[in-house]
């Protein structure tokens, strides 16, 4: 099998090489000798050469030996008939010697082919001396002079093969280096994710756990608290447990991205009522208008919608505390629209609350589903978030 992995080059390339190899001897023969014997010898030799040129890639040694044998026979027979072949009859042999150096990877076969070719050449010269009637048709030094440059063709073919092997080795080393670089980058990213997960666990998860513990302690002493406080504590404990579960899933994914299945069900629009109740329990007011069936929506849309409403309500509590909020969920024209609008806050919002990552996260979620999200201030000093998600893309 050659280094092209058994694939043959285009027929156009082969046809061009064969034409450039076989046509020059035929054209030059017209000026060397036009006798019938000369033409017969040359055409017979070219027919054999045509066959071996087609097979030269798969059988480089055989092609060289057969071509040299056909040339020796043609030269000896034409000389015996007092006919002269053009020196360009040696051109196909030069091409096949180049092919031998370029294709044959066995040194033993190459040496044997060269030795066999030398023996055939010497035998041909001896036969030529005994069969040619005139001295001008007896080859000798002139034949050896033509054959002398032939090893150069083998050298060029061998150099081309060596260069190709070096290029293949360089490409392989470059590919190995690229794979190693990607592996190191992936390992570095994994180490960074593990470090972030450890820090989040040490800081956030620990603080969240203490918050839930304190909330549960207050619930256990609920008979000592006023009614409004008991409601707040219940909401705080529920939110803490939910956030803790989601945080555990996030930390697990950070440590091992291949283990992406959440331990608990991802929130959806079926939890919208509980989310709104927690907002009201925190002192907010919200007006809800739902004009579509939520249960039949795709899971990605439900998760994105839940997170959009959750983040919008959290932003309203931080930046416009006490402001009424209007939530509208509408499905029409093949898309689902979430609109959350709050007016100006009843009091000043928390200073430095948030760094704008919530809006970035919402926009990324909507973009991933092929939708569009717009957010900005309203004329009355409030804020409006509008997300439109196409349902066909989400289904796909």
Tab-separated table of C-alpha atoms in Angstrom:
chain	number	residue	atom	x	y	z
A	1	UNK	CA	0.000	0.000	0.000
A	2	UNK	CA	1.421	3.394	-0.875
A	3	UNK	CA	1.446	6.370	1.435
A	4	UNK	CA	-1.734	7.738	-0.181
A	5	UNK	CA	-3.593	5.052	1.816
A	6	UNK	CA	-4.660	3.250	-1.337
A	7	UNK	CA	-6.360	6.245	-2.893
A	8	UNK	CA	-5.553	6.888	-6.513
A	9	UNK	CA	-4.863	10.467	-7.599
A	10	UNK	CA	-7.139	12.114	-10.097
A	11	UNK	CA	-7.262	10.554	-13.518
A	12	UNK	CA	-6.370	13.931	-15.002
A	13	UNK	CA	-2.975	13.907	-13.263
A	14	UNK	CA	-2.216	10.364	-14.434
A	15	UNK	CA	-3.299	11.144	-17.981
A	16	UNK	CA	-1.084	14.244	-18.075
A	17	UNK	CA	1.964	12.349	-16.794
A	18	UNK	CA	1.457	9.487	-19.267
A	19	UNK	CA	1.068	11.925	-22.151
A	20	UNK	CA	4.249	13.839	-21.209
A	21	UNK	CA	6.128	10.549	-20.859
A	22	UNK	CA	5.009	8.710	-24.028
A	23	UNK	CA	4.416	11.473	-26.589
A	24	UNK	CA	7.969	12.964	-26.759
A	25	UNK	CA	9.577	9.649	-27.930
A	26	UNK	CA	6.894	9.252	-30.590
A	27	UNK	CA	7.420	12.801	-31.862
A	28	UNK	CA	11.230	12.520	-31.786
A	29	UNK	CA	11.230	9.164	-33.576
A	30	UNK	CA	10.006	10.917	-36.715
A	31	UNK	CA	13.356	12.716	-36.941
A	32	UNK	CA	15.508	9.726	-35.870
A	33	UNK	CA	14.318	6.826	-38.034
A	34	UNK	CA	11.026	6.307	-39.840
A	35	UNK	CA	11.557	2.675	-40.804
A	36	UNK	CA	8.928	0.109	-40.021
A	37	UNK	CA	11.224	-1.776	-37.673
A	38	UNK	CA	11.975	1.374	-35.662
A	39	UNK	CA	8.331	2.317	-35.335
A	40	UNK	CA	7.331	-1.252	-34.421
A	41	UNK	CA	9.983	-1.471	-31.708
A	42	UNK	CA	9.089	1.912	-30.236
A	43	UNK	CA	5.315	1.357	-30.273
A	44	UNK	CA	5.669	-2.080	-28.683
A	45	UNK	CA	7.875	-0.653	-25.968
A	46	UNK	CA	5.426	2.233	-25.383
A	47	UNK	CA	2.442	-0.125	-25.082
A	48	UNK	CA	4.212	-2.059	-22.325
A	49	UNK	CA	5.293	1.207	-20.682
A	50	UNK	CA	1.711	2.495	-20.751
A	51	UNK	CA	0.551	-0.522	-18.749
A	52	UNK	CA	3.288	-0.236	-16.132
A	53	UNK	CA	2.810	3.530	-15.785
A	54	UNK	CA	-0.776	2.891	-14.732
A	55	UNK	CA	0.406	0.370	-12.119
A	56	UNK	CA	3.562	2.209	-11.050
A	57	UNK	CA	2.251	3.315	-7.634
A	58	UNK	CA	1.188	-0.104	-6.448
A	59	UNK	CA	4.014	-2.068	-8.093
A	60	UNK	CA	7.049	0.241	-8.318
A	61	UNK	CA	9.670	-2.524	-8.541
A	62	UNK	CA	7.720	-4.558	-11.095
A	63	UNK	CA	7.016	-1.461	-13.174
A	64	UNK	CA	10.726	-0.563	-13.309
A	65	UNK	CA	11.912	-4.086	-14.168
A	66	UNK	CA	9.251	-4.653	-16.847
A	67	UNK	CA	9.849	-1.242	-18.413
A	68	UNK	CA	13.620	-1.760	-18.533
A	69	UNK	CA	13.163	-5.227	-20.012
A	70	UNK	CA	10.818	-3.907	-22.706
A	71	UNK	CA	13.301	-1.134	-23.562
A	72	UNK	CA	16.223	-3.563	-23.802
A	73	UNK	CA	14.246	-5.872	-26.082
A	74	UNK	CA	13.150	-2.959	-28.282
A	75	UNK	CA	16.698	-1.626	-28.612
A	76	UNK	CA	18.220	-5.026	-29.347
A	77	UNK	CA	15.541	-6.001	-31.882
A	78	UNK	CA	15.598	-2.648	-33.688
A	79	UNK	CA	19.404	-2.769	-33.882
A	80	UNK	CA	19.220	-6.269	-35.300
A	81	UNK	CA	16.898	-4.890	-38.011
A	82	UNK	CA	19.295	-1.996	-38.701
A	83	UNK	CA	16.825	0.510	-37.163
A	84	UNK	CA	17.582	3.251	-34.669
A	85	UNK	CA	15.433	4.361	-31.758
A	86	UNK	CA	15.402	7.944	-30.505
A	87	UNK	CA	17.290	8.599	-27.228
A	88	UNK	CA	13.988	9.883	-25.790
A	89	UNK	CA	12.920	6.247	-25.627
A	90	UNK	CA	14.751	6.263	-22.276
A	91	UNK	CA	12.381	8.957	-20.873
A	92	UNK	CA	9.758	6.505	-19.505
A	93	UNK	CA	12.565	4.590	-17.803
A	94	UNK	CA	13.692	7.768	-16.006
A	95	UNK	CA	10.129	8.335	-14.779
A	96	UNK	CA	9.881	4.782	-13.437
A	97	UNK	CA	13.284	5.007	-11.733
A	98	UNK	CA	12.060	8.189	-9.997
A	99	UNK	CA	8.904	6.294	-9.028
A	100	UNK	CA	11.051	3.467	-7.626
A	101	UNK	CA	12.906	5.862	-5.340
A	102	UNK	CA	9.709	7.648	-4.361
A	103	UNK	CA	7.517	4.609	-3.724
A	104	UNK	CA	9.610	1.599	-2.786
A	105	UNK	CA	10.408	1.620	0.947
A	106	UNK	CA	12.354	-1.660	0.969
A	107	UNK	CA	16.083	-1.253	0.484
A	108	UNK	CA	16.515	-4.945	-0.357
A	109	UNK	CA	13.941	-4.842	-3.141
A	110	UNK	CA	15.446	-1.623	-4.487
A	111	UNK	CA	18.967	-3.093	-4.587
A	112	UNK	CA	17.708	-6.307	-6.184
A	113	UNK	CA	15.792	-4.298	-8.813
A	114	UNK	CA	18.861	-2.205	-9.620
A	115	UNK	CA	21.107	-5.274	-9.831
A	116	UNK	CA	18.573	-7.066	-11.998
A	117	UNK	CA	18.326	-4.019	-14.249
A	118	UNK	CA	22.125	-3.894	-14.564
A	119	UNK	CA	22.241	-7.567	-15.502
A	120	UNK	CA	19.525	-7.078	-18.141
A	121	UNK	CA	21.433	-4.119	-19.567
A	122	UNK	CA	24.698	-6.087	-19.847
A	123	UNK	CA	22.915	-9.076	-21.402
A	124	UNK	CA	21.214	-6.758	-23.867
A	125	UNK	CA	24.536	-5.189	-24.857
A	126	UNK	CA	26.038	-8.644	-25.395
A	127	UNK	CA	23.096	-9.787	-27.509
A	128	UNK	CA	23.227	-6.509	-29.419
A	129	UNK	CA	26.914	-7.091	-30.234
A	130	UNK	CA	26.153	-10.527	-31.626
A	131	UNK	CA	23.039	-9.652	-33.639
A	132	UNK	CA	23.684	-6.194	-35.117
A	133	UNK	CA	25.196	-6.417	-38.588
A	134	UNK	CA	26.619	-2.893	-38.762
A	135	UNK	CA	28.832	-1.218	-36.190
A	136	UNK	CA	26.697	1.903	-35.995
A	137	UNK	CA	23.852	-0.159	-34.510
A	138	UNK	CA	25.999	-1.814	-31.879
A	139	UNK	CA	25.435	-0.032	-28.604
A	140	UNK	CA	28.079	0.368	-25.941
A	141	UNK	CA	29.414	3.564	-24.557
A	142	UNK	CA	26.486	5.534	-25.983
A	143	UNK	CA	23.955	3.359	-24.106
A	144	UNK	CA	25.925	3.595	-20.864
A	145	UNK	CA	26.155	7.380	-21.326
A	146	UNK	CA	22.383	7.592	-21.460
A	147	UNK	CA	21.959	5.294	-18.450
A	148	UNK	CA	24.586	7.061	-16.322
A	149	UNK	CA	22.298	9.942	-15.194
A	150	UNK	CA	19.484	7.535	-14.311
A	151	UNK	CA	20.539	7.108	-10.635
A	152	UNK	CA	19.934	10.844	-10.275
A	153	UNK	CA	16.242	10.233	-10.991
A	154	UNK	CA	16.168	7.637	-8.189
A	155	UNK	CA	17.891	10.108	-5.842
A	156	UNK	CA	15.311	12.805	-6.591
A	157	UNK	CA	12.469	10.340	-5.957
A	158	UNK	CA	14.029	9.194	-2.692
A	159	UNK	CA	14.488	12.807	-1.565
A	160	UNK	CA	10.844	13.572	-2.347
A	161	UNK	CA	9.711	10.556	-0.303
A	162	UNK	CA	11.920	11.567	2.625
A	163	UNK	CA	10.608	15.121	2.543
A	164	UNK	CA	7.021	13.871	2.502
A	165	UNK	CA	7.740	11.620	5.493
A	166	UNK	CA	9.265	14.548	7.386
A	167	UNK	CA	6.216	16.710	6.625
A	168	UNK	CA	3.862	13.958	7.811
A	169	UNK	CA	5.901	13.536	11.000
A	170	UNK	CA	5.869	17.311	11.583
A	171	UNK	CA	2.097	17.440	11.093
A	172	UNK	CA	1.689	14.540	13.498
A	173	UNK	CA	3.856	16.253	16.100
A	174	UNK	CA	1.882	19.475	15.650
A	175	UNK	CA	-1.405	17.575	16.073
A	176	UNK	CA	-0.044	15.825	19.190
A	177	UNK	CA	1.107	19.153	20.601
A	178	UNK	CA	-2.307	20.689	19.907
A	179	UNK	CA	-4.064	17.798	21.636
A	180	UNK	CA	-1.690	18.084	24.586
A	181	UNK	CA	-2.337	21.817	24.788
A	182	UNK	CA	-6.109	21.284	24.754
A	183	UNK	CA	-5.734	18.615	27.428
A	184	UNK	CA	-3.671	20.940	29.619
A	185	UNK	CA	-6.232	23.714	29.114
A	186	UNK	CA	-9.070	21.344	30.029
A	187	UNK	CA	-7.192	20.162	33.116
A	188	UNK	CA	-6.464	23.750	34.147
A	189	UNK	CA	-10.140	24.654	33.672
A	190	UNK	CA	-11.172	21.648	35.719
A	191	UNK	CA	-8.778	22.625	38.512
A	192	UNK	CA	-10.155	26.166	38.440
A	193	UNK	CA	-13.731	24.858	38.582
A	194	UNK	CA	-12.806	22.666	41.539
A	195	UNK	CA	-11.194	25.634	43.293
A	196	UNK	CA	-14.276	27.792	42.695
A	197	UNK	CA	-16.498	24.980	43.944
A	198	UNK	CA	-14.442	24.680	47.131
A	199	UNK	CA	-14.585	28.417	47.759
A	200	UNK	CA	-18.328	28.569	47.083
A	201	UNK	CA	-18.852	25.634	49.421
A	202	UNK	CA	-16.732	27.197	52.159
A	203	UNK	CA	-18.287	30.661	51.886
A	204	UNK	CA	-21.747	30.535	50.326
A	205	UNK	CA	-22.916	27.058	51.252
A	206	UNK	CA	-21.757	27.420	54.843
A	207	UNK	CA	-23.496	30.778	55.266
A	208	UNK	CA	-26.645	29.470	53.590
A	209	UNK	CA	-26.680	26.440	55.877
A	210	UNK	CA	-26.431	28.677	58.939
A	211	UNK	CA	-29.283	30.790	57.582
A	212	UNK	CA	-31.522	27.745	57.173
A	213	UNK	CA	-30.575	26.446	60.635
A	214	UNK	CA	-31.469	29.778	62.233
A	215	UNK	CA	-34.742	29.887	60.289
A	216	UNK	CA	-35.636	26.380	61.423
A	217	UNK	CA	-34.779	27.336	65.006
A	218	UNK	CA	-37.124	30.300	64.811
A	219	UNK	CA	-39.833	28.032	63.349
A	220	UNK	CA	-39.430	25.682	66.306
A	221	UNK	CA	-40.165	28.649	68.595
A	222	UNK	CA	-42.928	29.972	66.395
A	223	UNK	CA	-45.399	30.218	69.270
A	224	UNK	CA	-43.247	33.019	70.671
A	225	UNK	CA	-43.344	35.023	67.397
A	226	UNK	CA	-46.074	37.220	65.968
A	227	UNK	CA	-48.104	35.845	63.052
A	228	UNK	CA	-46.412	37.965	60.430
A	229	UNK	CA	-42.976	36.820	61.628
A	230	UNK	CA	-43.966	33.134	61.460
A	231	UNK	CA	-44.961	33.592	57.804
A	232	UNK	CA	-41.676	35.311	57.012
A	233	UNK	CA	-39.670	32.577	58.731
A	234	UNK	CA	-41.515	29.848	56.827
A	235	UNK	CA	-40.780	31.560	53.511
A	236	UNK	CA	-37.159	32.106	54.504
A	237	UNK	CA	-36.659	28.448	55.406
A	238	UNK	CA	-38.310	27.229	52.187
A	239	UNK	CA	-36.238	29.579	50.048
A	240	UNK	CA	-33.081	28.529	51.866
A	241	UNK	CA	-33.734	24.830	51.316
A	242	UNK	CA	-34.475	25.352	47.613
A	243	UNK	CA	-31.427	27.527	47.112
A	244	UNK	CA	-29.291	25.034	49.006
A	245	UNK	CA	-30.382	22.208	46.708
A	246	UNK	CA	-29.691	24.244	43.607
A	247	UNK	CA	-26.315	25.288	45.002
A	248	UNK	CA	-25.382	21.649	45.651
A	249	UNK	CA	-26.224	20.814	42.026
A	250	UNK	CA	-24.130	23.740	40.836
A	251	UNK	CA	-21.135	22.744	42.951
A	252	UNK	CA	-21.383	19.151	41.736
A	253	UNK	CA	-21.381	20.278	38.108
A	254	UNK	CA	-18.419	22.569	38.765
A	255	UNK	CA	-16.438	19.684	40.207
A	256	UNK	CA	-17.389	17.244	37.412
A	257	UNK	CA	-18.999	18.759	34.267
A	258	UNK	CA	-19.781	15.259	32.922
A	259	UNK	CA	-22.153	14.687	35.854
A	260	UNK	CA	-24.697	17.276	34.766
A	261	UNK	CA	-27.884	15.545	35.927
A	262	UNK	CA	-29.393	17.531	38.803
A	263	UNK	CA	-30.075	15.744	42.052
A	264	UNK	CA	-33.433	17.502	42.367
A	265	UNK	CA	-35.960	18.507	39.681
A	266	UNK	CA	-35.187	21.802	37.992
A	267	UNK	CA	-37.742	24.510	38.771
A	268	UNK	CA	-40.457	25.222	36.249
A	269	UNK	CA	-43.541	27.339	35.869
A	270	UNK	CA	-45.454	24.952	38.099
A	271	UNK	CA	-43.539	26.578	40.949
A	272	UNK	CA	-44.564	30.075	39.860
A	273	UNK	CA	-47.243	30.387	42.576
A	274	UNK	CA	-44.755	29.566	45.320
A	275	UNK	CA	-42.299	32.079	43.861
A	276	UNK	CA	-44.953	34.806	43.834
A	277	UNK	CA	-46.023	33.935	47.370
A	278	UNK	CA	-42.439	34.301	48.578
A	279	UNK	CA	-42.281	37.732	46.936
A	280	UNK	CA	-45.494	38.778	48.659
A	281	UNK	CA	-44.260	37.356	51.938
A	282	UNK	CA	-41.170	39.579	51.605
A	283	UNK	CA	-43.461	42.632	51.511
A	284	UNK	CA	-43.925	42.952	47.760
A	285	UNK	CA	-47.108	43.163	45.737
A	286	UNK	CA	-47.546	41.517	42.368
A	287	UNK	CA	-50.383	41.431	39.843
A	288	UNK	CA	-50.422	38.348	37.638
A	289	UNK	CA	-51.939	37.904	34.173
A	290	UNK	CA	-51.476	34.460	32.632
A	291	UNK	CA	-53.071	33.973	29.214
A	292	UNK	CA	-51.723	30.568	28.191
A	293	UNK	CA	-51.406	27.001	29.433
A	294	UNK	CA	-48.140	26.633	31.372
A	295	UNK	CA	-48.090	22.879	32.000
A	296	UNK	CA	-47.663	21.892	28.344
A	297	UNK	CA	-44.680	24.154	27.686
A	298	UNK	CA	-41.255	22.613	26.944
A	299	UNK	CA	-38.975	22.145	29.955
A	300	UNK	CA	-36.289	24.595	28.712
A	301	UNK	CA	-38.924	27.305	28.326
A	302	UNK	CA	-40.328	26.611	31.770
A	303	UNK	CA	-36.883	26.826	33.378
A	304	UNK	CA	-35.997	30.019	31.502
A	305	UNK	CA	-39.358	31.593	32.379
A	306	UNK	CA	-39.004	30.697	36.039
A	307	UNK	CA	-35.506	32.198	36.220
A	308	UNK	CA	-36.623	35.372	34.410
A	309	UNK	CA	-39.492	35.939	36.813
A	310	UNK	CA	-37.315	35.036	39.806
A	311	UNK	CA	-34.553	37.466	38.842
A	312	UNK	CA	-37.007	40.229	37.916
A	313	UNK	CA	-38.782	39.992	41.273
A	314	UNK	CA	-35.449	39.943	43.112
A	315	UNK	CA	-34.337	43.051	41.206
A	316	UNK	CA	-37.597	44.807	42.063
A	317	UNK	CA	-37.115	44.058	45.773
A	318	UNK	CA	-33.517	45.274	45.700
A	319	UNK	CA	-33.810	48.370	43.536
A	320	UNK	CA	-37.467	49.408	44.030
A	321	UNK	CA	-38.654	48.089	47.406
A	322	UNK	CA	-42.375	48.431	47.962
A	323	UNK	CA	-43.114	49.034	44.247
A	324	UNK	CA	-46.046	47.103	42.752
A	325	UNK	CA	-45.057	44.547	40.119
A	326	UNK	CA	-47.096	43.382	37.139
A	327	UNK	CA	-46.350	39.958	35.626
A	328	UNK	CA	-47.847	39.017	32.244
A	329	UNK	CA	-47.355	35.622	30.595
A	330	UNK	CA	-48.853	35.406	27.121
A	331	UNK	CA	-48.540	32.775	24.414
A	332	UNK	CA	-49.368	33.889	20.886
A	333	UNK	CA	-47.978	33.694	17.335
A	334	UNK	CA	-45.781	30.689	18.145
A	335	UNK	CA	-43.903	32.349	20.992
A	336	UNK	CA	-44.167	32.808	24.733
A	337	UNK	CA	-43.808	36.311	26.201
A	338	UNK	CA	-42.831	37.099	29.775
A	339	UNK	CA	-43.250	40.722	30.830
A	340	UNK	CA	-42.321	41.911	34.321
A	341	UNK	CA	-42.869	45.617	35.049
A	342	UNK	CA	-42.385	47.446	38.326
A	343	UNK	CA	-43.032	51.113	39.052
A	344	UNK	CA	-40.874	53.485	41.071
A	345	UNK	CA	-39.971	52.149	44.510
A	346	UNK	CA	-41.714	53.397	47.643
A	347	UNK	CA	-38.298	53.906	49.253
A	348	UNK	CA	-34.660	53.998	48.246
A	349	UNK	CA	-33.202	50.720	47.044
A	350	UNK	CA	-30.229	48.940	48.549
A	351	UNK	CA	-27.008	50.806	47.756
A	352	UNK	CA	-24.670	48.759	45.530
A	353	UNK	CA	-27.155	45.921	45.176
A	354	UNK	CA	-26.140	43.715	42.286
A	355	UNK	CA	-23.547	44.151	39.523
A	356	UNK	CA	-25.776	43.531	36.502
A	357	UNK	CA	-25.044	39.807	36.116
A	358	UNK	CA	-28.710	38.904	36.547
A	359	UNK	CA	-29.676	40.626	33.315
A	360	UNK	CA	-26.726	39.002	31.539
A	361	UNK	CA	-27.839	35.581	32.749
A	362	UNK	CA	-31.438	36.183	31.622
A	363	UNK	CA	-30.289	37.340	28.191
A	364	UNK	CA	-28.048	34.299	27.747
A	365	UNK	CA	-30.899	31.955	28.656
A	366	UNK	CA	-33.257	33.597	26.171
A	367	UNK	CA	-30.597	33.740	23.418
A	368	UNK	CA	-29.902	30.021	23.871
A	369	UNK	CA	-33.564	29.329	23.036
A	370	UNK	CA	-33.502	31.605	19.990
A	371	UNK	CA	-35.512	34.342	21.681
A	372	UNK	CA	-35.023	38.001	22.458
A	373	UNK	CA	-34.880	39.908	25.735
A	374	UNK	CA	-35.183	43.634	26.275
A	375	UNK	CA	-34.798	45.414	29.601
A	376	UNK	CA	-34.775	49.069	30.533
A	377	UNK	CA	-36.266	51.887	32.558
A	378	UNK	CA	-39.846	53.018	32.040
A	379	UNK	CA	-41.142	56.598	31.764
A	380	UNK	CA	-42.432	56.617	35.357
A	381	UNK	CA	-39.058	55.659	36.832
A	382	UNK	CA	-39.740	51.947	37.029
A	383	UNK	CA	-38.200	49.018	35.167
A	384	UNK	CA	-39.468	46.614	32.500
A	385	UNK	CA	-38.206	43.187	31.422
A	386	UNK	CA	-39.677	41.597	28.286
A	387	UNK	CA	-38.619	38.164	27.050
A	388	UNK	CA	-40.004	36.524	23.884
A	389	UNK	CA	-39.132	32.843	23.360
A	390	UNK	CA	-40.150	30.974	20.153
A	391	UNK	CA	-41.776	27.678	21.065
A	392	UNK	CA	-40.802	25.856	17.856
A	393	UNK	CA	-37.083	26.371	18.510
A	394	UNK	CA	-37.506	25.290	22.117
A	395	UNK	CA	-39.281	22.083	21.045
A	396	UNK	CA	-36.412	21.234	18.678
